CSV table of C-alpha atoms in Angstrom, one decimal:
chain,number,residue,atom,x,y,z
A,1,ASN,CA,20.1,11.1,13.8
A,2,ILE,CA,16.4,11.5,12.9
A,3,PHE,CA,14.8,15.0,13.1
A,4,THR,CA,12.0,16.9,11.6
A,5,ILE,CA,12.2,20.2,9.7
A,6,GLU,CA,9.7,22.5,8.0
A,7,LYS,CA,10.7,24.3,4.8
A,8,LYS,CA,9.0,25.9,1.8
A,9,LYS,CA,9.3,23.9,-1.4
A,10,THR,CA,11.2,26.7,-3.1
A,11,GLU,CA,13.8,26.8,-0.4
A,12,LEU,CA,14.1,23.0,-0.4
A,13,TYR,CA,14.7,22.5,-4.1
A,14,GLN,CA,17.1,25.4,-4.3
A,15,GLU,CA,19.0,23.9,-1.4
A,16,LEU,CA,19.1,20.4,-2.9
A,17,GLY,CA,19.9,21.7,-6.4
A,18,LEU,CA,16.7,20.2,-7.9
A,19,GLN,CA,13.9,21.4,-10.1
A,20,ALA,CA,10.4,22.1,-8.8
A,21,ARG,CA,9.0,19.2,-10.8
A,22,ASP,CA,11.3,16.8,-8.9
A,23,LEU,CA,9.6,17.6,-5.6
A,24,ARG,CA,6.1,17.4,-7.0
A,25,PHE,CA,3.9,14.8,-5.3
A,26,GLN,CA,2.5,12.3,-7.8
A,27,HIS,CA,0.8,9.0,-7.0
A,28,VAL,CA,3.3,7.0,-9.1
A,29,MET,CA,6.2,4.8,-8.5
A,30,SER,CA,9.7,5.6,-9.8
A,31,ILE,CA,13.4,5.7,-9.0
A,32,ALA,CA,15.4,8.4,-10.8
A,33,THR,CA,18.6,10.3,-10.3
A,34,ARG,CA,19.1,14.0,-10.7
A,35,ASN,CA,22.1,16.2,-10.0
A,36,ASN,CA,23.8,13.5,-7.8
A,37,ARG,CA,20.5,13.0,-6.0
A,38,ILE,CA,18.2,9.9,-5.9
A,39,ILE,CA,14.5,10.7,-6.1
A,40,MET,CA,12.3,7.7,-5.0
A,41,ARG,CA,8.5,7.8,-5.4
A,42,MET,CA,6.6,5.0,-3.8
A,43,GLU,CA,3.0,6.3,-4.1
A,44,PHE,CA,2.4,8.3,-0.9
A,45,LEU,CA,6.1,7.9,0.2
A,46,LYS,CA,8.6,10.2,-1.4
A,47,ALA,CA,12.3,10.5,-0.6
A,48,VAL,CA,15.4,12.3,-1.7
A,49,ILE,CA,18.7,10.4,-1.1
A,50,THR,CA,22.1,12.0,-1.0
A,51,PRO,CA,25.5,10.5,0.0
A,52,GLU,CA,25.0,12.2,3.4
A,53,PHE,CA,21.3,12.1,4.4
A,54,LEU,CA,17.9,10.7,3.6
A,55,LEU,CA,15.0,13.2,3.3
A,56,ILE,CA,11.5,11.8,3.7
A,57,LEU,CA,9.0,14.4,2.4
A,58,ASP,CA,5.7,15.2,4.1
A,59,TYR,CA,5.0,12.0,6.1
A,60,ARG,CA,1.6,12.1,7.7
A,61,ASN,CA,0.8,8.4,7.9
A,62,LEU,CA,0.9,6.9,11.4
A,63,SER,CA,2.5,3.6,10.2
A,64,LEU,CA,5.1,5.6,8.3
A,65,GLU,CA,5.9,7.7,11.3
A,66,GLN,CA,6.3,4.5,13.4
A,67,TRP,CA,8.7,3.2,10.8
A,68,LEU,CA,10.8,6.3,10.8
A,69,LEU,CA,11.2,6.4,14.6
A,70,LYS,CA,11.7,2.6,15.3
A,71,GLU,CA,13.1,0.9,12.2
A,72,LEU,CA,14.7,3.4,9.9
A,73,ALA,CA,17.6,4.4,12.3
A,74,SER,CA,18.9,0.8,12.7
A,75,GLN,CA,18.6,0.2,8.9
A,76,LEU,CA,20.5,3.3,8.0
A,77,ALA,CA,23.2,2.4,10.6
A,78,GLY,CA,23.8,-0.9,8.8
A,79,GLU,CA,22.6,-3.1,11.6
A,80,GLY,CA,21.6,-6.7,10.7
A,81,GLN,CA,23.2,-6.6,7.2
A,82,LEU,CA,24.6,-9.9,5.8
A,83,VAL,CA,27.6,-8.3,4.0
A,84,THR,CA,30.9,-8.3,5.7
A,85,TYR,CA,31.9,-4.8,4.5
A,86,SER,CA,30.1,-1.5,5.0
A,87,LEU,CA,28.1,-0.3,2.1
A,88,PRO,CA,27.7,3.4,1.3
A,89,PHE,CA,24.9,5.4,2.8
A,90,GLU,CA,22.7,5.5,-0.3
A,91,PHE,CA,22.7,1.7,-0.5
A,92,ARG,CA,21.3,1.5,3.0
A,93,ALA,CA,18.7,4.2,2.3
A,94,ILE,CA,17.5,2.5,-0.9
A,95,GLU,CA,17.3,-0.8,0.9
A,96,ALA,CA,15.4,0.6,3.8
A,97,ILE,CA,12.7,2.2,1.5
A,98,LEU,CA,12.4,-0.9,-0.6
A,99,GLN,CA,12.2,-3.1,2.5
A,100,TYR,CA,9.5,-0.9,3.9
A,101,TRP,CA,7.4,-1.0,0.7
A,102,ILE,CA,7.7,-4.8,0.2
A,103,SER,CA,6.7,-5.3,3.9
A,104,LYS,CA,3.7,-3.0,3.3
A,105,LEU,CA,2.6,-5.2,0.3
A,106,GLN,CA,3.2,-8.4,2.2
A,107,GLY,CA,1.2,-7.1,5.1
A,108,ARG,CA,-1.7,-6.4,2.8
A,109,LEU,CA,-1.6,-9.9,1.4
A,110,ASN,CA,-1.4,-11.4,4.9
A,111,THR,CA,-4.5,-9.5,5.9
A,112,LEU,CA,-6.5,-10.5,2.8
A,113,GLN,CA,-5.5,-14.2,2.6
A,114,PRO,CA,-7.2,-15.5,5.8
A,115,GLN,CA,-10.4,-13.5,5.1
A,116,ILE,CA,-10.6,-14.9,1.5
A,117,LEU,CA,-9.9,-18.5,2.6
A,118,GLU,CA,-12.5,-18.2,5.4
A,119,THR,CA,-15.1,-16.8,3.0
A,120,LEU,CA,-14.4,-19.4,0.3
A,121,GLU,CA,-14.7,-22.2,2.9
A,122,ALA,CA,-18.1,-21.0,3.9
A,123,LEU,CA,-19.3,-20.6,0.3
A,124,VAL,CA,-18.2,-24.0,-1.0
A,125,ASP,CA,-19.8,-26.0,1.8
A,126,PRO,CA,-21.8,-28.8,0.1
A,127,LYS,CA,-24.3,-28.8,3.0
A,128,LEU,CA,-25.6,-25.4,2.1
A,129,LEU,CA,-28.4,-25.4,-0.4
A,130,SER,CA,-28.2,-21.7,-1.0
A,131,VAL,CA,-25.4,-19.1,-1.1
A,132,ASP,CA,-25.1,-16.5,1.6
A,133,ARG,CA,-25.3,-13.1,-0.2
A,134,SER,CA,-23.4,-11.4,2.6
A,135,LYS,CA,-20.5,-13.8,2.0
A,136,LEU,CA,-20.5,-13.1,-1.7
A,137,HIS,CA,-20.4,-9.3,-0.9
A,138,ILE,CA,-17.4,-9.9,1.3
A,139,LEU,CA,-15.7,-12.0,-1.4
A,140,LEU,CA,-16.3,-9.3,-3.9
A,141,GLN,CA,-14.7,-6.7,-1.7
A,142,ASN,CA,-11.7,-8.9,-1.0
A,143,GLY,CA,-11.4,-9.7,-4.7
A,144,LYS,CA,-11.3,-6.0,-5.5
A,145,SER,CA,-8.6,-5.5,-2.8
A,146,LEU,CA,-6.6,-8.4,-4.2
A,147,SER,CA,-6.7,-6.9,-7.7
A,148,GLU,CA,-5.4,-3.6,-6.4
A,149,LEU,CA,-2.6,-5.4,-4.6
A,150,GLU,CA,-1.7,-7.3,-7.7
A,151,THR,CA,-1.5,-4.0,-9.6
A,152,ASP,CA,0.7,-2.4,-7.0
A,153,VAL,CA,3.1,-5.4,-7.0
A,154,LYS,CA,3.3,-5.4,-10.8
A,155,VAL,CA,4.1,-1.6,-10.8
A,156,PHE,CA,6.8,-2.2,-8.2
A,157,LYS,CA,8.3,-5.0,-10.3
A,158,GLU,CA,8.2,-3.0,-13.5
A,159,THR,CA,9.9,-0.1,-11.7
A,160,ILE,CA,12.8,-2.2,-10.5
A,161,LEU,CA,13.0,-4.1,-13.8
A,162,LYS,CA,13.2,-0.8,-15.7
A,163,ILE,CA,16.3,0.1,-13.7
A,164,LEU,CA,17.9,-3.4,-14.1
A,165,ASP,CA,17.7,-3.2,-17.8
A,166,GLU,CA,19.8,0.0,-17.9
A,167,GLU,CA,23.4,-0.3,-16.7
A,168,GLU,CA,23.9,3.5,-16.8
A,169,VAL,CA,21.1,4.1,-14.3
A,170,ILE,CA,22.6,1.5,-12.0
A,171,GLU,CA,25.9,3.3,-12.2
A,172,GLU,CA,24.2,6.6,-11.4
A,173,LEU,CA,22.6,5.2,-8.3
A,174,CYS,CA,26.0,4.7,-6.8
A,175,LEU,CA,26.4,8.2,-5.6
A,176,SER,CA,29.4,7.8,-3.3
A,177,LYS,CA,31.4,6.1,-6.1
A,178,TRP,CA,31.7,9.4,-7.9
A,179,THR,CA,31.9,11.9,-5.0
A,180,ASP,CA,34.1,10.1,-2.4
A,181,PRO,CA,37.6,9.2,-3.7
A,182,GLN,CA,38.1,6.6,-1.0
A,183,VAL,CA,35.0,4.8,-2.0
A,184,PHE,CA,36.1,4.9,-5.6
A,185,GLU,CA,39.5,3.3,-4.6
A,186,GLU,CA,37.6,0.6,-2.8
A,187,SER,CA,35.5,-0.1,-5.8
A,188,THR,CA,38.5,-0.5,-8.0
A,189,SER,CA,40.2,-2.7,-5.5
A,190,GLY,CA,37.6,-5.5,-5.7
A,191,ILE,CA,34.2,-4.1,-4.6
A,192,ASP,CA,32.0,-3.3,-7.5
A,193,HIS,CA,29.3,-1.0,-6.2
A,194,ALA,CA,27.3,-1.2,-9.5
A,195,GLU,CA,27.2,-5.0,-9.1
A,196,GLU,CA,26.2,-4.6,-5.4
A,197,MET,CA,23.4,-2.2,-6.5
A,198,GLU,CA,22.2,-4.7,-9.1
A,199,LEU,CA,22.1,-7.5,-6.6
A,200,LEU,CA,20.2,-5.4,-4.2
A,201,LEU,CA,17.5,-4.5,-6.8
A,202,GLU,CA,17.4,-8.1,-8.0
A,203,ASN,CA,16.7,-9.3,-4.4
A,204,TYR,CA,13.7,-7.1,-4.1
A,205,TYR,CA,12.6,-8.0,-7.6
A,206,ARG,CA,12.5,-11.6,-6.6
A,207,GLN,CA,10.6,-10.8,-3.4
A,208,ALA,CA,8.0,-9.0,-5.5
A,209,GLU,CA,7.8,-11.9,-7.9
A,210,ASP,CA,7.2,-14.3,-5.0
A,211,LEU,CA,4.6,-12.0,-3.6
A,212,LEU,CA,2.9,-11.7,-7.0
A,213,ASN,CA,2.9,-15.5,-7.3
A,214,GLU,CA,1.1,-15.9,-3.9
A,215,ALA,CA,-1.5,-13.3,-5.0
A,216,ARG,CA,-2.0,-15.2,-8.3
A,217,GLU,CA,-2.5,-18.5,-6.5
A,218,LEU,CA,-5.1,-16.8,-4.3
A,219,ARG,CA,-6.8,-15.5,-7.4
A,220,VAL,CA,-6.8,-18.9,-9.0
A,221,LEU,CA,-8.3,-20.3,-5.8
A,222,ILE,CA,-11.1,-17.7,-6.0
A,223,ASP,CA,-11.8,-18.6,-9.6
A,224,ASP,CA,-11.9,-22.3,-8.9
A,225,SER,CA,-14.2,-21.8,-5.9
A,226,GLU,CA,-16.5,-19.7,-8.0
A,227,SER,CA,-16.7,-22.5,-10.5
A,228,ILE,CA,-17.6,-24.9,-7.6
A,229,ILE,CA,-20.2,-22.5,-6.4
A,230,PHE,CA,-21.8,-22.3,-9.8
A,231,ILE,CA,-21.7,-26.1,-10.2
A,232,ASN,CA,-23.5,-26.5,-6.8
A,233,LEU,CA,-26.1,-23.9,-7.7
A,234,ASP,CA,-26.7,-25.7,-11.1
A,235,SER,CA,-27.0,-29.0,-9.3
A,236,HIS,CA,-29.6,-27.6,-6.9
A,237,ARG,CA,-31.4,-25.9,-9.7
A,238,ASN,CA,-31.5,-29.2,-11.7
A,239,VAL,CA,-33.0,-31.0,-8.6
A,240,MET,CA,-35.7,-28.4,-8.3
A,241,MET,CA,-36.5,-28.6,-12.0
A,242,ARG,CA,-36.7,-32.3,-11.9
A,243,LEU,CA,-39.0,-32.2,-8.8
A,244,ASN,CA,-41.2,-29.7,-10.6
A,245,LEU,CA,-41.3,-31.9,-13.6
A,246,GLN,CA,-42.3,-34.9,-11.5
A,247,LEU,CA,-45.1,-33.0,-9.8
A,248,THR,CA,-46.3,-31.8,-13.2
A,249,MET,CA,-46.4,-35.4,-14.4
A,250,GLY,CA,-48.4,-36.4,-11.3
A,251,THR,CA,-50.9,-33.6,-11.8
A,252,PHE,CA,-51.3,-34.6,-15.5
A,253,SER,CA,-52.0,-38.2,-14.5
A,254,VAL,CA,-54.6,-37.3,-11.9
A,255,SER,CA,-56.2,-34.8,-14.3
A,256,LEU,CA,-56.3,-37.4,-17.1
A,257,PHE,CA,-58.3,-40.0,-15.0
A,258,GLY,CA,-60.2,-37.2,-13.3
A,259,LEU,CA,-62.2,-36.9,-16.5
A,260,ILE,CA,-64.1,-40.1,-15.4
A,261,GLY,CA,-65.2,-38.3,-12.2
A,262,VAL,CA,-66.2,-35.3,-14.3
A,263,ALA,CA,-68.3,-37.5,-16.6
A,264,PHE,CA,-70.1,-39.1,-13.6
A,265,GLY,CA,-70.5,-35.7,-11.9
A,266,MET,CA,-72.7,-34.3,-14.8
A,267,ASN,CA,-76.4,-34.0,-14.3
A,268,LEU,CA,-77.2,-37.0,-16.5
A,269,GLU,CA,-79.2,-39.9,-15.3
A,270,SER,CA,-78.0,-43.5,-15.9
A,271,SER,CA,-78.5,-46.8,-14.2
A,272,LEU,CA,-75.0,-46.8,-12.7
A,273,GLU,CA,-75.6,-44.3,-10.0
A,274,GLU,CA,-78.2,-46.5,-8.4
A,275,ASP,CA,-75.6,-49.2,-7.6
A,276,SER,CA,-73.6,-48.4,-4.4
A,277,ARG,CA,-70.5,-50.2,-5.6
A,278,ILE,CA,-70.0,-48.1,-8.7
A,279,PHE,CA,-68.6,-45.2,-6.7
A,280,TRP,CA,-65.8,-47.2,-5.1
A,281,LEU,CA,-65.1,-49.0,-8.4
A,282,VAL,CA,-64.7,-45.8,-10.4
A,283,THR,CA,-62.6,-44.2,-7.6
A,284,GLY,CA,-60.3,-47.2,-7.6
A,285,ILE,CA,-59.9,-47.1,-11.4
A,286,MET,CA,-59.1,-43.4,-11.2
A,287,PHE,CA,-56.4,-43.7,-8.6
A,288,LEU,CA,-54.9,-46.9,-10.1
A,289,GLY,CA,-54.8,-45.5,-13.6
A,290,SER,CA,-53.3,-42.2,-12.4
A,291,GLY,CA,-50.6,-44.2,-10.5
A,292,LEU,CA,-49.8,-46.4,-13.5
A,293,VAL,CA,-49.5,-43.4,-15.8
A,294,TRP,CA,-47.4,-41.5,-13.4
A,295,ARG,CA,-45.1,-44.5,-12.9
A,296,ARG,CA,-44.8,-44.8,-16.7
A,297,LEU,CA,-43.9,-41.2,-17.1
A,298,LEU,CA,-41.3,-41.4,-14.3
A,299,SER,CA,-39.6,-44.3,-16.0
A,300,PHE,CA,-39.6,-42.4,-19.3
A,301,LEU,CA,-38.0,-39.5,-17.5
A,302,GLY,CA,-35.3,-41.6,-15.9
A,303,ARG,CA,-34.3,-43.2,-19.2
A,304,HIS,CA,-33.9,-39.9,-20.9
A,305,LEU,CA,-32.3,-37.8,-18.1
A,306,ASP,CA,-30.0,-40.2,-16.3
A,307,PRO,CA,-26.5,-40.4,-17.9
A,308,PRO,CA,-25.9,-43.6,-19.8
A,309,LEU,CA,-23.2,-46.1,-18.7
A,310,PRO,CA,-19.9,-45.9,-20.6
A,311,PRO,CA,-19.5,-48.6,-23.3
A,312,HIS,CA,-17.3,-51.5,-22.5
A,313,VAL,CA,-13.9,-51.2,-24.2
A,314,PRO,CA,-12.2,-54.5,-24.8
A,315,ALA,CA,-8.5,-54.8,-23.9
A,316,VAL,CA,-6.1,-54.3,-26.7
A,317,LEU,CA,-4.2,-57.5,-27.5
A,318,LYS,CA,-0.5,-57.1,-27.5
A,319,LYS,CA,1.7,-58.4,-30.2
A,320,SER,CA,3.6,-61.5,-29.5
A,321,GLN,CA,7.3,-61.3,-28.8
A,322,PRO,CA,8.4,-63.2,-32.0
A,323,ALA,CA,6.5,-60.7,-34.2
A,324,ALA,CA,8.1,-57.8,-32.4
A,325,GLY,CA,11.5,-59.4,-32.9
A,326,LYS,CA,10.8,-59.9,-36.6
A,327,VAL,CA,10.0,-56.2,-36.9
A,328,GLU,CA,13.2,-55.2,-35.1
A,329,MET,CA,15.2,-57.6,-37.4
A,330,LYS,CA,13.8,-56.0,-40.5
A,331,THR,CA,14.5,-52.5,-39.1
A,332,SER,CA,18.1,-53.5,-38.2
A,333,ALA,CA,18.6,-55.1,-41.5
A,334,LYS,CA,17.4,-52.1,-43.3
A,335,GLY,CA,19.7,-49.8,-41.4
A,336,ASP,CA,22.7,-52.1,-41.8
A,337,THR,CA,22.2,-53.0,-45.5
A,338,PHE,CA,21.5,-49.7,-47.0
A,339,GLY,CA,23.0,-50.7,-50.4
A,340,LEU,CA,21.3,-54.2,-50.7
A,341,SER,CA,18.5,-54.9,-53.0
A,342,ARG,CA,14.8,-55.3,-52.0
A,343,SER,CA,14.8,-59.1,-52.4
A,344,THR,CA,17.8,-59.5,-50.1
A,345,LEU,CA,16.1,-57.4,-47.4
A,346,THR,CA,13.0,-59.5,-47.6
A,347,ASN,CA,15.0,-62.7,-47.3
A,348,GLN,CA,16.7,-61.5,-44.2
């Protein structure tokens, strides 16, 4: 039965037998026991578990309300469990909250993963000569969300691991074992509830570990894609620098032989300007000389900028089989004849 109540905090912690600090809302993650009560804090989700009921405090999130009304009842009733015997109520309540939180984290990763993959595919396209800044902004936001997700998963793992390292806390989480005599008799007859609680926490610890590995793989993919983007940008930058250098060499070549035209363009009289063929001769010399100099500079640039071919490495000659056998014979003789003299070993 799921129902809603409204109570003051003072009345609530007096009824539950808790302190005021136990019901204080903190944006942390912890699982603790107090006065035969289990207090679970999962950031905005806070719950108090007793052997009889599960109390969810101050739920105002729409997705959390949907979970309370649609999924929580069946989980608390024990439907869909793989065990063949019925576990106490606090087991089902803890599992329901842990399942909700791990599903919440998995949903965040499932939302981020296709967005990041689509953005990376658009950024590492070799056909693009420039990087879309809007895509980089989207990748930056998704990378920040992924970092927050990794932090939340790590905190979830550390919270469970802290409990797994302390056997006394695991024993305290089994509330019905100490309050219900029938449950205690069942535990002594073959069902160890502390072991069941440990297996339950280890299950969600492994799920959190798998989720964290997926997030790390996505992070590595982002880092590798960033390296590819930087390599592409460096390649395009090198092409532009080389083109600029070639144009600078061409300008230098034309300017060098343009001095001839400057000399003939001065207001100085000579007998050459009277011949009509001198203009075409000087112009041809200028263009031909500029082309030859530019060609020479380009060949010099190619020799010094292009990567050299790797040197030819000759194949290593293998030792012949008789030589190898001789070495093996010496080694065997040395191992078998430890007490022989040096001359005897050489003869063998």
